[in-house]
Structure formats: C-alpha cells, structure tokens
Amino acid sequence: MSRTTPSRLVVVGSGVAGLTAAITAAEQGTAVVLVTKAALEDSNSMLAQGGYSAVLPEGQCAPGDTVASHVADTVAAGAGLGTRAAIERMCRAAADSVVELAGRGVAFDRGSDGRLLLGLEAAHSFPRVLHAGGDASGAGITRALMARVRRLEAEGRLDVIEHATVTEILLDAGEAAGIAYVLRDGGETTLGVGSPAPHRIAARAVVLATGGAGQLYSQTTNPTVATGDGVALAFAAGAVLRDLEFYQFHPTALQVSAPDGTVRSSLVSEAVRGEGAVIRDSSGRRFVGDYHPLGELAPRDAVSRALALHERAGGGQAYLDATALEAEHGAGFLARRFPTLDAMVRTAGFDWRREPLPIGPAAHYWMGGVATDSDGATSVPGLYAVGEAACTGVHGANRLASNSLLEGVVFAGRAVGHAHARAVSGTGEWSGPHPAAVRLAAPAEGAGADRASADCTKASRDRVAAAMQSDAGVIRDGEGLARLARTLGGWASEDPETSHLLLLGRLLAASAAAREESVGAHFRVDFPQRTLPGAGGGQAAEAHIDVVRGGSRAAQAPELVLTGRNSS
C-alpha cells in the first residue's frame, strides 16, 4: 500500500474517547471513518455510573481545591507509578474539557442556583466530580456525543460503520496505513473457511478506542463487547504494551446468584460510598478500616483487597449498607440521588433503603494497555490509542475514581491534534517509553492469532474467564500464575474475540508473574511488600513492565522488558 493514501483518520471504537476523537477530527475538517463492532451505543462508557473529575475555575470549584491537589490525588491513587507529566496535562486540561463537552451538548447536573454540582468520591481530597443524570454520567455524556456524531454524519462530515469487527491494522513500511474489517452477521463475526474477504480502509492514521478487556474475568462490570480487541490488534502490529498486570477490581459490585448457581456482578457506584454508605461483613461489623486507614473511602484497589482478604480470613459475605442515608437525607433520597441504581437493585430483588446489598470485587478497569506518549501516539507511527485501550501513564498502578472519562476526552483530542500535525508536516515522533535494560521471562505460548489444533484444547470465553478469575484476580501468587500460564498455553480458539482474550490473558499472567512485589491493583501474597528483585538502584517501585515482540516478526514471541519510570 502506498503512503500516498488519503488524509483520512480511522477511529475504532465508540465510547467517549472514540466519539471525542471522531468529532474533533471532523470539526477540524479531516475525513473520518468511525468503526465499531456493535451498535454505536454499545460501549463501557454508556455504563459508567461515576462522573467526570475536574477542578473548575476559582469560584466554581470546592473551597481549597486546586489542580495541584487533583494531580497529587491521582499520583497517590496510582501508587506513584503514574507518569507525572501526563497526569499534569490531564488535570490542567480538565476544566476546559468540561466547557468543550457542554458545547457538544453534555448537560452536567446543576443545583437550583444554576451552579455545577460537585460530588466527593473515594481517594479525592475535595468534591470535584461532575455528574450528568445523577448516577448515569457515562450514558449522559455518551448520548450527547453520539447525537453530535449523528449530526456530523448527516452533514456528510464523517462516516460511521457499525457491526464491524476490525481484524488487522494495515501496515506500510512499518507505519499504520489503515484497517481491515469484516461485517458481523447476527452479532457474530463471520470468519473462517469460505468467509468473505475483509474490507479495507486506507488511512493516514488509526486511533484505537476499543476499551478494555473486562471479559477476561467471570466477575466483571464490563459489557460483553469488552474483549480487548484494540490491545491485541496493536500488539499484532508491533506496538509496545505496558503495565498489563494492573487490573482494577471495583469493590462494590452487587452479587446476584442465578438459578444455575453462577454469580452475576452489577456495578454499584463509588459515589454511594461518597454519600456515606458503609461496608459490613456477615456479622454486621465495619471492617475495611482494619486494612486501610481511609476505610470505605480508600482507593479502589485497597477496598477490593480488604474484601478479598477479609473473606479469606472467615469474614464471609460483604455487604454495602446505605440504609442510614434515607434517615439522614429524608425518604426517597436514594431514588432521587441514584435513580439508575435504585431501579437496578429493585429489579434484582433488593430494597436498599431497608437492607444491605451483597457485594464483592469485580473486574472493572485495565490500567495497562497500548503504551502511548502524552499525545496518544504508540510505538507504531500513525497508530494511536486512547481511553481504556491505552496506557497513557495517568493511572499508574490504580485508577483514581472518575478519571477515566476525563482521560478519554483529553487524550482523544491530543491524539487527533498530533495525527493532524503529522499528516500536514510529517513531524510528530513518538516520545513514549523505549524498552531497554532487563529482559524477563516470556509467556509460555507465542502471541499470534490462535488456531484450534489437535494438540490444543478448544477454549471458550467462560473457561478463560474462570481461569483468570481464579489465578489472576484480586489476590495472586506465583503458583497460581504459573498454573494459569500452563492452562491458557494449552488452549486455542478460532473465534477472534476469544483468541484476543487468550492472548491478553497470557500476557497479563506473564506480566503479573514478572512483577514480584505488591503495588496498587497488583497484590501477591508471596511478595506482599513493594520490592522488585533485580530492578537495581532502589527503583523497584518506579519500574514498569513493557511487553514487546522479541526475535523475528514471524516468530511473534513476546518479551517482557523492565523499564524505569523516567523512561516514560
């Protein structure tokens, strides 16, 4: 494919990050194609109950709050592993991004005086979280951006392709040059012998906004479309991945048992604890304070770990108790403040005004992903990653509540600006991490697309998720991670999404095995302290693990490379 391809941008994914990228590019006059594997509205962003964190200008923010405080909270929540320059860029841009979103139709919640309402969430020092529609902020923001996309589409300023699975990032001389995709038939991807040839779209740049891989785990708050496709496709194209061992589990997921004995998890927003709900064990005792001094308002990794460790110690089922909120704020408070949640818990058969809710940790957000610089550029020229598919460095080892929508909006805009400058002037090199130094053990299996064979067991999503939940969940150890590597290494699948999950499960297990310490969302009972042998120079707590391809491209063998924080 010639590098004289049209000045077109392809955006893959339709969450807040993908929609923002497509709108920004279209509004600046770039030809844009937005591709999504389901309907436009099917994304993790639509399910986000939390809000949008931002320190507003003086007079609009909470007294005493500053951008510096937001930066400090983000660094602390990420256990110091975040890239400070990226965090500062995000937090400084937050207030302007609120204005930008309002201009694109987002209606943030306001009080009777017309002022934007600010909520407090765990690990934030001040109330600085904006909401749209109470506990349905993701849906409120996403719907407004979708409406803008549809208007731009109607005006002929961008194209939308729904129900399309991207199968490959096209390369030309090592640079991203477009995508290949197949249309989905009845919700399933049509691939295999005799299937139609993939469609191809040539482009100057590709932006991956495909979200995370929550379907890696059996207990997850993520929708079925969250299968890590963008991360797997980027890796196949040669991009560096980073921090895959850091998977955040949300501590308060409502647990409902199905008739077949399986347990389904549904997210209960951080904001409920921000309003004063508490967590109790099976005896009714509040226990999270035994594990962290901030109790229920500790960072998510700490609260999830407290639940898991307390259960192991015989504490039994954990419960979220919001019953006191009705007495404190008046009858009907929960329904008014959390209308979506109220409907959800009632449908599940609970009356949270009068009884506590059974909860447990569930896979929620991947801090790791495709390594990018502060402009969303990956190690493959012309390829960008934004939103949960990316590892921009702002989350470190654990994401601060309500920073994800903010990150998606800010870095989507930066990525489009970088891609535009690169197309116009040919400038704009990647300034992200360059793997070097200590090489660690690679996963047991190669990392290309899996093919079912006589010596491999056919994998299913459920089997992969069960194995990951058992051995790479909130609590890990070397024995379990080794078992997981052997298990996943003996499985294969012809289904593209299951193959992506298998690949990413292997890479996550290898990264988790390599990090012989406990930090942020990565906790190992065999290495409970924050020390990583072999890092040298006292930099253990600042080290990142990058995943790169080793050897020849044909071999497609991944290697894990330890890099210091300063390389970010």
XYZ file of C-alpha atoms in Angstrom, residues 213 215-218 244 366 443-453 455-473 476 479-493 497-513:
70
model
C -10.890 -6.423 28.363
C -14.481 -10.227 29.694
C -11.155 -11.674 30.846
C -12.866 -12.273 34.202
C -16.019 -14.102 35.234
C -0.725 -5.312 31.873
C -7.442 -2.032 32.964
C 4.765 -16.215 28.235
C 4.661 -19.944 27.688
C 2.988 -19.650 24.293
C 3.502 -17.476 21.248
C 1.216 -14.485 20.881
C -0.203 -14.608 17.383
C -3.794 -15.412 16.468
C -4.742 -18.777 17.960
C -5.710 -21.660 15.759
C -7.507 -24.728 17.093
C -5.288 -27.776 16.603
C -2.798 -30.762 20.499
C -4.757 -27.808 21.910
C -7.953 -27.696 23.925
C -10.700 -25.572 22.421
C -11.213 -22.550 24.618
C -14.421 -20.745 25.414
C -14.868 -17.279 26.886
C -16.331 -18.742 30.060
C -13.394 -21.098 30.587
C -10.838 -18.330 30.019
C -12.709 -16.018 32.398
C -12.981 -18.670 35.118
C -9.256 -19.413 34.940
C -8.353 -15.730 35.072
C -10.719 -15.084 37.996
C -9.194 -17.952 39.944
C -5.493 -17.239 39.418
C -5.126 -13.582 38.351
C -7.840 -11.863 40.354
C -2.367 -13.620 43.266
C 1.978 -20.840 41.879
C -1.397 -19.694 40.612
C 0.093 -17.537 37.872
C 2.257 -20.433 36.677
C -0.807 -22.687 36.640
C -2.693 -20.052 34.673
C 0.099 -19.775 32.120
C 0.090 -23.542 31.601
C -3.701 -23.641 31.311
C -4.035 -20.807 28.815
C -0.991 -22.044 26.915
C -2.777 -25.299 26.172
C -5.906 -23.656 24.802
C -6.755 -22.266 21.384
C -9.745 -20.774 19.607
C -12.653 -12.348 20.402
C -11.824 -15.473 22.387
C -8.390 -15.519 20.723
C -7.836 -11.933 21.824
C -8.791 -12.838 25.389
C -6.451 -15.828 25.349
C -3.563 -13.715 24.102
C -4.156 -10.960 26.628
C -4.655 -13.437 29.466
C -1.263 -14.982 28.692
C 0.415 -11.600 28.560
C -1.264 -10.402 31.763
C -0.266 -13.610 33.572
C 3.334 -13.235 32.407
C 3.464 -9.588 33.488
C 1.961 -10.434 36.865
C 4.447 -13.261 37.357
